[in-house]
Coordinates of C-alpha atoms and ligand atoms in Angstrom, one line a residue:
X4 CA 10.0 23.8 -20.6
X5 CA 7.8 26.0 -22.9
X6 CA 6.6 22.4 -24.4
X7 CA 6.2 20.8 -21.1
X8 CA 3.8 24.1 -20.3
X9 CA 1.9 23.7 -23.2
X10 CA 1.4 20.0 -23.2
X11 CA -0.3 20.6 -19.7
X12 CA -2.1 23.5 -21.2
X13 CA -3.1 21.4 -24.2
X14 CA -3.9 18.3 -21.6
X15 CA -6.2 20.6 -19.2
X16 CA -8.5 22.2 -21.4
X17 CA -8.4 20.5 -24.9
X18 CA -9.3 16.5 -24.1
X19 CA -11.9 15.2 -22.4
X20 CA -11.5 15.6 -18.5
X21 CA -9.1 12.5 -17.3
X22 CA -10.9 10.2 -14.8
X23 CA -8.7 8.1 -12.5
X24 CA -10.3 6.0 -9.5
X25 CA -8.9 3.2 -7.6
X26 CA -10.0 0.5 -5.3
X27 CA -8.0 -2.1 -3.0
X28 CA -8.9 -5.5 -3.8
X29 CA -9.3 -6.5 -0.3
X30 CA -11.7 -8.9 -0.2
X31 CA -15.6 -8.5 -1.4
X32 CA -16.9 -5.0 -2.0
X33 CA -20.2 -4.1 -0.3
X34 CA -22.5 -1.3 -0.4
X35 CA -20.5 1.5 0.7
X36 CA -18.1 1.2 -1.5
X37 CA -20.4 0.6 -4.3
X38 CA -22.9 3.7 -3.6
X39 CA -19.9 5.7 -2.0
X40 CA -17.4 5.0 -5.1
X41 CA -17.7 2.9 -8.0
X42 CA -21.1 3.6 -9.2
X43 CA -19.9 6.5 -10.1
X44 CA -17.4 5.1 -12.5
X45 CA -19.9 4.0 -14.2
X46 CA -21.9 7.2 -14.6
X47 CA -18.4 8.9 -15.9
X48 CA -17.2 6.6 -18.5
X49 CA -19.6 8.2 -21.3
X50 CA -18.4 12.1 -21.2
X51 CA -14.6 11.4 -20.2
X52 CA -11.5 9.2 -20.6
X53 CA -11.8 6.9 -17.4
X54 CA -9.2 4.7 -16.2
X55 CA -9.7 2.1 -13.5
X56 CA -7.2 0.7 -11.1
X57 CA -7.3 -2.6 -9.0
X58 CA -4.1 -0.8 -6.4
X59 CA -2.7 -4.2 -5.3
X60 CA 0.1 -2.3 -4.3
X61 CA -1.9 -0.1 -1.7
X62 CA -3.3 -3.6 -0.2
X63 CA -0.1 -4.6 0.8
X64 CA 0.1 -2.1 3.3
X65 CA -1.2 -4.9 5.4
X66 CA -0.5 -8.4 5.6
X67 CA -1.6 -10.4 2.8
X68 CA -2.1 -14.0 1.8
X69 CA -0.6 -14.0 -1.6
X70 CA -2.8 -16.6 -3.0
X71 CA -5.6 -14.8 -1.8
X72 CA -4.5 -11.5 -3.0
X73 CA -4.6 -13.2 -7.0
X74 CA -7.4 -14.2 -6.4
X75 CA -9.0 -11.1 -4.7
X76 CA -7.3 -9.0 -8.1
X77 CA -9.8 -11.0 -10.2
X78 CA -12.8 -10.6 -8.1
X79 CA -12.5 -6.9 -8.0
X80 CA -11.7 -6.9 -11.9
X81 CA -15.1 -9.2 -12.6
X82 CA -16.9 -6.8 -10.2
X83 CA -16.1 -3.5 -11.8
X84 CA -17.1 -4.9 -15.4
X85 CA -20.3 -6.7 -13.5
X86 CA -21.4 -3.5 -12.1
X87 CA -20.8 -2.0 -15.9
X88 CA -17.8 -0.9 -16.3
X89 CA -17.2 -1.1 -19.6
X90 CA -13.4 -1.8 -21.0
X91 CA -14.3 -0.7 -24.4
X92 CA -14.6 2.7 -22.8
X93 CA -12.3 2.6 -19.8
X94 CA -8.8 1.0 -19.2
X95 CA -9.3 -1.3 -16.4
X96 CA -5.9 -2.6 -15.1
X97 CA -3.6 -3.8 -11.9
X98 CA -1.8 -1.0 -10.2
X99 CA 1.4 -3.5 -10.1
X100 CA 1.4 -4.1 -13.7
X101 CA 2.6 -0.4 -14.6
X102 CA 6.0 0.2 -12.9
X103 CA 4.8 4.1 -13.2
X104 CA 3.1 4.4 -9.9
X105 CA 6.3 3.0 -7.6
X106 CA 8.3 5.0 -9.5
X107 CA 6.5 8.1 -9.0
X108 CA 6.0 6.9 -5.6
X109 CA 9.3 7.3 -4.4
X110 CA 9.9 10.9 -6.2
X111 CA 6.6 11.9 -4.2
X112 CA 7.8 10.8 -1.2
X113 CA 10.8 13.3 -1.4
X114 CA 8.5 16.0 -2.0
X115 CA 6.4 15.3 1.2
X116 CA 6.8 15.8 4.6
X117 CA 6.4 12.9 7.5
X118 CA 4.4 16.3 9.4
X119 CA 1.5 15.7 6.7
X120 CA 1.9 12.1 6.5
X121 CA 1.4 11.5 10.8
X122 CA -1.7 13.6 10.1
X123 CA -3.7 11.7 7.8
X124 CA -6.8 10.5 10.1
X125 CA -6.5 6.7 7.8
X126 CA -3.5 6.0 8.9
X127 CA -4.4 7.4 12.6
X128 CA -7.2 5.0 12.8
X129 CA -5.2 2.1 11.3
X130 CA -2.2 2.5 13.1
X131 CA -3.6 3.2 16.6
X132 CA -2.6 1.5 19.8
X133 CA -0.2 -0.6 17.4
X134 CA 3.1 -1.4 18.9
X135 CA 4.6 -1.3 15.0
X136 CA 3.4 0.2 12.6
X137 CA 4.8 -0.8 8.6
X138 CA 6.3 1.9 6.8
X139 CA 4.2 1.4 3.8
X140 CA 0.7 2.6 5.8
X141 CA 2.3 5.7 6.5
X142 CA 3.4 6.6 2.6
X143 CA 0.3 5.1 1.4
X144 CA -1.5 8.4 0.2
X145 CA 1.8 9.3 -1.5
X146 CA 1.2 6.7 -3.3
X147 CA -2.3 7.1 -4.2
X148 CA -1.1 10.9 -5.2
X149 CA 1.2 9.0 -7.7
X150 CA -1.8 6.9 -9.0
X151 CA -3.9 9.6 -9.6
X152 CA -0.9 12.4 -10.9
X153 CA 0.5 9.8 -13.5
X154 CA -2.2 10.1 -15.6
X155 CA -2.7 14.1 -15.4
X156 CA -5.8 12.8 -14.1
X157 CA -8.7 15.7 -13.9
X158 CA -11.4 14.1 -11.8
X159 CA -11.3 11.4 -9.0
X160 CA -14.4 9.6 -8.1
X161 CA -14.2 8.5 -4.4
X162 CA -16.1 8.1 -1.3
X163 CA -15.7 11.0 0.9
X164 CA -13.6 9.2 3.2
X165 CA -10.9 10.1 1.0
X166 CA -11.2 14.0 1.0
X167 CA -7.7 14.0 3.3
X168 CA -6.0 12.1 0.3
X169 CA -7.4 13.8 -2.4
X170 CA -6.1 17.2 -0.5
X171 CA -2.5 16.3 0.1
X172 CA -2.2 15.0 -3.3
X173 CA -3.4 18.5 -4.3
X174 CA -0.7 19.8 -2.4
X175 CA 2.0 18.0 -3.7
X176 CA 1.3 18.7 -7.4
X177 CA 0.8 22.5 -6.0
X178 CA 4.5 22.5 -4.3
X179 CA 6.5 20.4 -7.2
X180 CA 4.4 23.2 -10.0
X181 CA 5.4 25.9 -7.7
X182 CA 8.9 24.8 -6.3
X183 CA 10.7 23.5 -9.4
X184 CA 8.6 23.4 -12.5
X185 CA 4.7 23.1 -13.8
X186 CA 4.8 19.3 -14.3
X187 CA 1.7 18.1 -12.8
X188 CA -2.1 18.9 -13.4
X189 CA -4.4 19.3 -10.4
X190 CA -6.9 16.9 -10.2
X191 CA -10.3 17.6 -8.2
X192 CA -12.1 15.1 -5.6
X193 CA -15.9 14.2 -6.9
X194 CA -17.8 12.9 -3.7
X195 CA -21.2 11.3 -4.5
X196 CA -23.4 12.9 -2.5
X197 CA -26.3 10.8 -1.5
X198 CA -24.1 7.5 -0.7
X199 CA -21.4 9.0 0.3
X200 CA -21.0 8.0 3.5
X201 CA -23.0 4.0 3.9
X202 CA -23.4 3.4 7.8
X203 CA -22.9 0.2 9.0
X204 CA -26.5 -1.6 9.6
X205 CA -25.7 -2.9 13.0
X206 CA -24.3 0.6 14.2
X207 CA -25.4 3.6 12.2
X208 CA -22.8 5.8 14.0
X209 CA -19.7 3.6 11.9
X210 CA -19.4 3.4 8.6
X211 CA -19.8 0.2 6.8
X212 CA -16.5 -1.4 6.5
X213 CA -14.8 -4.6 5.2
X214 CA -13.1 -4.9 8.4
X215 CA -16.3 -5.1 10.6
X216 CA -16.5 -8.2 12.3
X217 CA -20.2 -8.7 12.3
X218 CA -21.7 -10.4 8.7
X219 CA -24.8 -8.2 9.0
X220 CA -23.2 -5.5 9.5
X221 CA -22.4 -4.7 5.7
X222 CA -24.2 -5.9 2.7
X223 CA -21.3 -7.4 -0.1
X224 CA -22.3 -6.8 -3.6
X225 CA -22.2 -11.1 -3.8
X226 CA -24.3 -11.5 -0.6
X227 CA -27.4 -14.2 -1.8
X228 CA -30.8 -12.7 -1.3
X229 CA -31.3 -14.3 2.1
X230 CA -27.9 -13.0 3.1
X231 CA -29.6 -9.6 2.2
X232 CA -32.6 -10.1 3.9
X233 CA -31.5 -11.2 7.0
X234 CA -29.1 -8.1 7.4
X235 CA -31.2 -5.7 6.3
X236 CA -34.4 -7.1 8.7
X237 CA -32.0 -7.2 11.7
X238 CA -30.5 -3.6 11.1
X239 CA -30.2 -1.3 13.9
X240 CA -33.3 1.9 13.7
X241 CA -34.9 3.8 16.7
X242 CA -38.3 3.4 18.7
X243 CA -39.7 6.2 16.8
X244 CA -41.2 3.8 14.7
X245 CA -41.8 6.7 11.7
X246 CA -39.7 6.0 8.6
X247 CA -38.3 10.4 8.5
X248 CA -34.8 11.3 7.6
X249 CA -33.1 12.8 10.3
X250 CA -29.1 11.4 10.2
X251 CA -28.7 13.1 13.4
X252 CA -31.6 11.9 15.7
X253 CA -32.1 8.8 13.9
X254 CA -28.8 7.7 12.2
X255 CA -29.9 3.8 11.2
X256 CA -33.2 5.0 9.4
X257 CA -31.8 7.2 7.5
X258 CA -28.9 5.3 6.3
X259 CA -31.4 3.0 5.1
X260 CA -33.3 5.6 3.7
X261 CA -30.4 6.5 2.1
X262 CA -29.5 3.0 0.5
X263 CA -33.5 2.9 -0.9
X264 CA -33.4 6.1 -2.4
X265 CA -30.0 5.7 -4.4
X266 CA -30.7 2.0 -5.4
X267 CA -34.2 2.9 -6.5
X268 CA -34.5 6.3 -7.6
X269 CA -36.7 7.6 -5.4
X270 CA -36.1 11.0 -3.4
X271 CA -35.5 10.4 0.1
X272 CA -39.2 13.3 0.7
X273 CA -41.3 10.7 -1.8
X274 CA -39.9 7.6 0.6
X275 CA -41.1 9.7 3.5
X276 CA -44.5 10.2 2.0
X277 CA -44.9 6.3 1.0
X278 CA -44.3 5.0 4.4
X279 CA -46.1 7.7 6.7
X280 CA -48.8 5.8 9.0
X281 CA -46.7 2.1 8.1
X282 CA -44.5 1.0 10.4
X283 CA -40.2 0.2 10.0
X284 CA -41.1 -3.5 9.4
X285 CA -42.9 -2.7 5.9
X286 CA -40.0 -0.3 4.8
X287 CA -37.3 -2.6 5.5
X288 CA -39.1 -5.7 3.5
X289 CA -39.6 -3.3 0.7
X290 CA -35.6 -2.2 1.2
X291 CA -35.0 -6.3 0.8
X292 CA -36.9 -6.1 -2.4
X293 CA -35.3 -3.1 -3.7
X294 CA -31.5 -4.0 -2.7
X295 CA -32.1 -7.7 -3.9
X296 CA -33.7 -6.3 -7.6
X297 CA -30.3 -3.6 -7.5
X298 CA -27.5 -6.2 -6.8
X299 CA -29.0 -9.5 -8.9
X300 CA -28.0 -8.0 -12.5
X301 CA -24.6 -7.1 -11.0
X302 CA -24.2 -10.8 -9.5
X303 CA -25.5 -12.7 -12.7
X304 CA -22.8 -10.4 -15.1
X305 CA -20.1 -11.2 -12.3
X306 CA -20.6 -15.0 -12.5
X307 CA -20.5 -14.7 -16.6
X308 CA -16.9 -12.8 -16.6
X309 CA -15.0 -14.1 -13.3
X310 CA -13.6 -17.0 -15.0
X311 CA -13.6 -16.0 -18.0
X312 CA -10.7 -15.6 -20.1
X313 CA -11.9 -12.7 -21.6
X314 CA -10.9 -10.9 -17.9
X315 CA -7.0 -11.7 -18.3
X316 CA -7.1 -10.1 -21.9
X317 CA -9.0 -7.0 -20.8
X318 CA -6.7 -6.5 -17.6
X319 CA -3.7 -7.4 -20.3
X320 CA -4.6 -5.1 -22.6
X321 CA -5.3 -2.3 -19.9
X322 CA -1.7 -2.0 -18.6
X323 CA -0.8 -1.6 -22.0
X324 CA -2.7 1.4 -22.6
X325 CA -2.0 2.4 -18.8
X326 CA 1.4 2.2 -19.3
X327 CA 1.9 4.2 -22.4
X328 CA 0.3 6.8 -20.5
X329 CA 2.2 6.7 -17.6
X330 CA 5.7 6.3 -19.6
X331 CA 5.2 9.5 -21.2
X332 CA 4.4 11.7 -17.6
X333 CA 7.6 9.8 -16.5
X334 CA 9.7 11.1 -18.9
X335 CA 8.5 14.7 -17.6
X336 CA 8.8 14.0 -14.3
X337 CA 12.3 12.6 -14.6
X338 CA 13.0 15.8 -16.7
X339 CA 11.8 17.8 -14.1
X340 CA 13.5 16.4 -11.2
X341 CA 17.1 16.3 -12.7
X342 CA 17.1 12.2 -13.1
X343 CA 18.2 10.1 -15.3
X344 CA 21.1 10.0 -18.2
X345 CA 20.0 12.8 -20.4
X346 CA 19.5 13.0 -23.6
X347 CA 23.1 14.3 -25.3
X348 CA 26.2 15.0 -22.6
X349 CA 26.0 18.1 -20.3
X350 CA 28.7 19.8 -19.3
Ligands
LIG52 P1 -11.9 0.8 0.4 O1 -12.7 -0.4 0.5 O2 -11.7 1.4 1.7 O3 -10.7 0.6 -0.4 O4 -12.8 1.8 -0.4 C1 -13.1 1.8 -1.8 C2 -13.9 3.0 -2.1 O5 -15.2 2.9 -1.5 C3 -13.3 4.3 -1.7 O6 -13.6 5.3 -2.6 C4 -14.1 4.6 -0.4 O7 -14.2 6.0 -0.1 C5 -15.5 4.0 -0.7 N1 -16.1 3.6 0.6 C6 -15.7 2.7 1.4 N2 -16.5 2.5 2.5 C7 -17.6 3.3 2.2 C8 -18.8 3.7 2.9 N3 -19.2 3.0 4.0 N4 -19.6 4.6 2.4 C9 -19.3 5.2 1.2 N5 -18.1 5.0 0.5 C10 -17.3 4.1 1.0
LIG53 N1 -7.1 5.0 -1.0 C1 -8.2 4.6 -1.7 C2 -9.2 3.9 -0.8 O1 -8.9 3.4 0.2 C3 -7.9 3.7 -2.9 C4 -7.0 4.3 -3.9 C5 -5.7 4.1 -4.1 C6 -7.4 5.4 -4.8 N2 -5.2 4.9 -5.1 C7 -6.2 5.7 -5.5 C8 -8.6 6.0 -5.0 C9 -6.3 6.7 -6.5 C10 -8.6 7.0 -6.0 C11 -7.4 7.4 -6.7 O2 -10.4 3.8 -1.1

């Protein structure tokens, strides 16, 4: 036990902090979870030890095609390196491929409580007015707690959508520590501020979703620059007709306030100053320009790697790394939970 203890000690304060992040690969990624999430993988991977997951496992919670789903793994993997992701620095690799984060899983489940589960607003909102509801929607953060507490992660880069998840896997690490023995570390949420939350363009009061049913209602990192014009031009503002931030009085200008000044650089009080006297028209055909300049790099990278074989090796050679990781905080958390043939015999 003293050695556990001190391994954790050791873990906490004398590496670099542990970054762990995870997206579903369900379907095309657009600009919410780009400004709201992965973007900041990017700015992380210099200072810390980042690892990367593709959670196929969590996108199972809901039906898949499974041909699809292969091909959706890929997409996501060529996107994350696309939008510079580096896997010289980070371990990029497929949930499924390390057997870690089912097994922990399940021993997380036994130290949770339906109560918390039921509460989550995610699986409110997904499971809503269904008539059945599959099991695996309702354990899902348990399992996200397992992704992130398998690699005594430190920091978790996600959109603050999230926040919920981030907290209950808090407080399981807090109740295993506390109940039978010191065995995970903590980790901490980071929410991007400015991008955190991307509204949808057609209604500024939802955020911008995958699931949304209308195309210009979300712009995918892939979408060609007409696709991103026409979306953008047809977005939903006010009759104000004066480009000011104001997410409460006037939700659709600001979210695309919002999507200028991240993707250019510009502070949302110098976009303010550039468009007083013009009208919305002028600001969103700038918008165009700066989202199309933003996303073309990312596209013309993700056309060089998606069929490349150079993807399969990197993802290959991620779970490896992953793995060896993950084996070792198994071994501790089998120790700590009693499982397992030990070591000599017991009497
Ligand atoms: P998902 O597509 O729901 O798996 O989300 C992947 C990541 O993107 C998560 O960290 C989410 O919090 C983030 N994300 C999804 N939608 C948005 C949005 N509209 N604005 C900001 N972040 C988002
Ligand atoms: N639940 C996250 C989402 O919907 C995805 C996810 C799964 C995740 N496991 C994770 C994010 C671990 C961070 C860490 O976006």
């Amino acid at each position: 036990m003293a050695e556990n203890e001190e391994k954790l000690t050791e873990t906490r304060h004398e590496r670099r902090k542990r970054v762990f992040s995870g997206v579903q690969p369900s379907g095309s990624l657009h600009l919410g979870n780009y400004l709201g999430a992965i973007k900041q993988f990017v700015d992380l991977q210099n200072d810390n030890d980042c690892i990367y997951c593709i959670v196929d496992e969590h996108a199972i919670t809901v039906p898949q095609d499974p041909k699809e789903l292969r091909k959706h793994i890929l997409d996501l993997a060529a996107l994350y390196m696309a939008v510079g992701v580096d896997p010289e620095k980070s371990i990029i690799f497929v949930q499924s491929e390390v057997p870690g984060h089912a097994q922990l899983g399940w021993v997380l489940a036994c130290s949770s409580y339906t109560g918390e589960l039921f509460r989550m607003t995610q699986f409110k909102a997904k499971s809503g007015g269904k008539e059945s509801v599959g099991t695996g929607l309702l354990v899902y953060p348990v399992l996200m707690a397992a992704d992130i507490l398998l690699y005594d992660t430190d920091i978790v880069p996600v959109g603050s959508d999230q926040k919920q998840h981030i907290e209950l896997c808090r407080d399981i690490a807090i109740r295993v520590n506390n109940t039978i023995k010191k065995t995970f570390v903590v980790p901490d949420g980071r929410f991007m501020k400015e991008g955190a939350r991307i509204m949808a363009l057609d209604d500024p009061t939802q955020k911008m979703s995958k699931s949304n049913k209308n195309i210009h209602s979300s712009i995918a990192l892939l979408d060609d620059a007409n696709k991103i014009k026409k979306s953008i031009m047809k977005s939903v503002t006010d009759s104000e007709g004066i480009v000011r931030f104001d997410p409460d009085e006037k939700p659709g200008v600001s979210n695309l306030m919002n999507i200028y000044s991240v993707l250019s650089g510009e502070s949302l009080d110098s976009i303010e100053e550039m468009y007083a006297g013009k009208g919305y028209g002028d600001f969103k055909k700038d918008l165009v320009g700066v989202v199309q300049k933003a996303l073309a790099p990312i596209q013309e990278r993700y056309n060089e790697i998606r069929y490349s074989e150079e993807l399969l090796t990197t993802l290959h050679d991620g779970a490896e790394k992953a793995n060896s990781i993950a084996e070792r905080t198994m071994k501790r958390v089998y120790d700590t939970f009693g499982l397992g043939v030990p070591a000599k015999i017991v009497r």
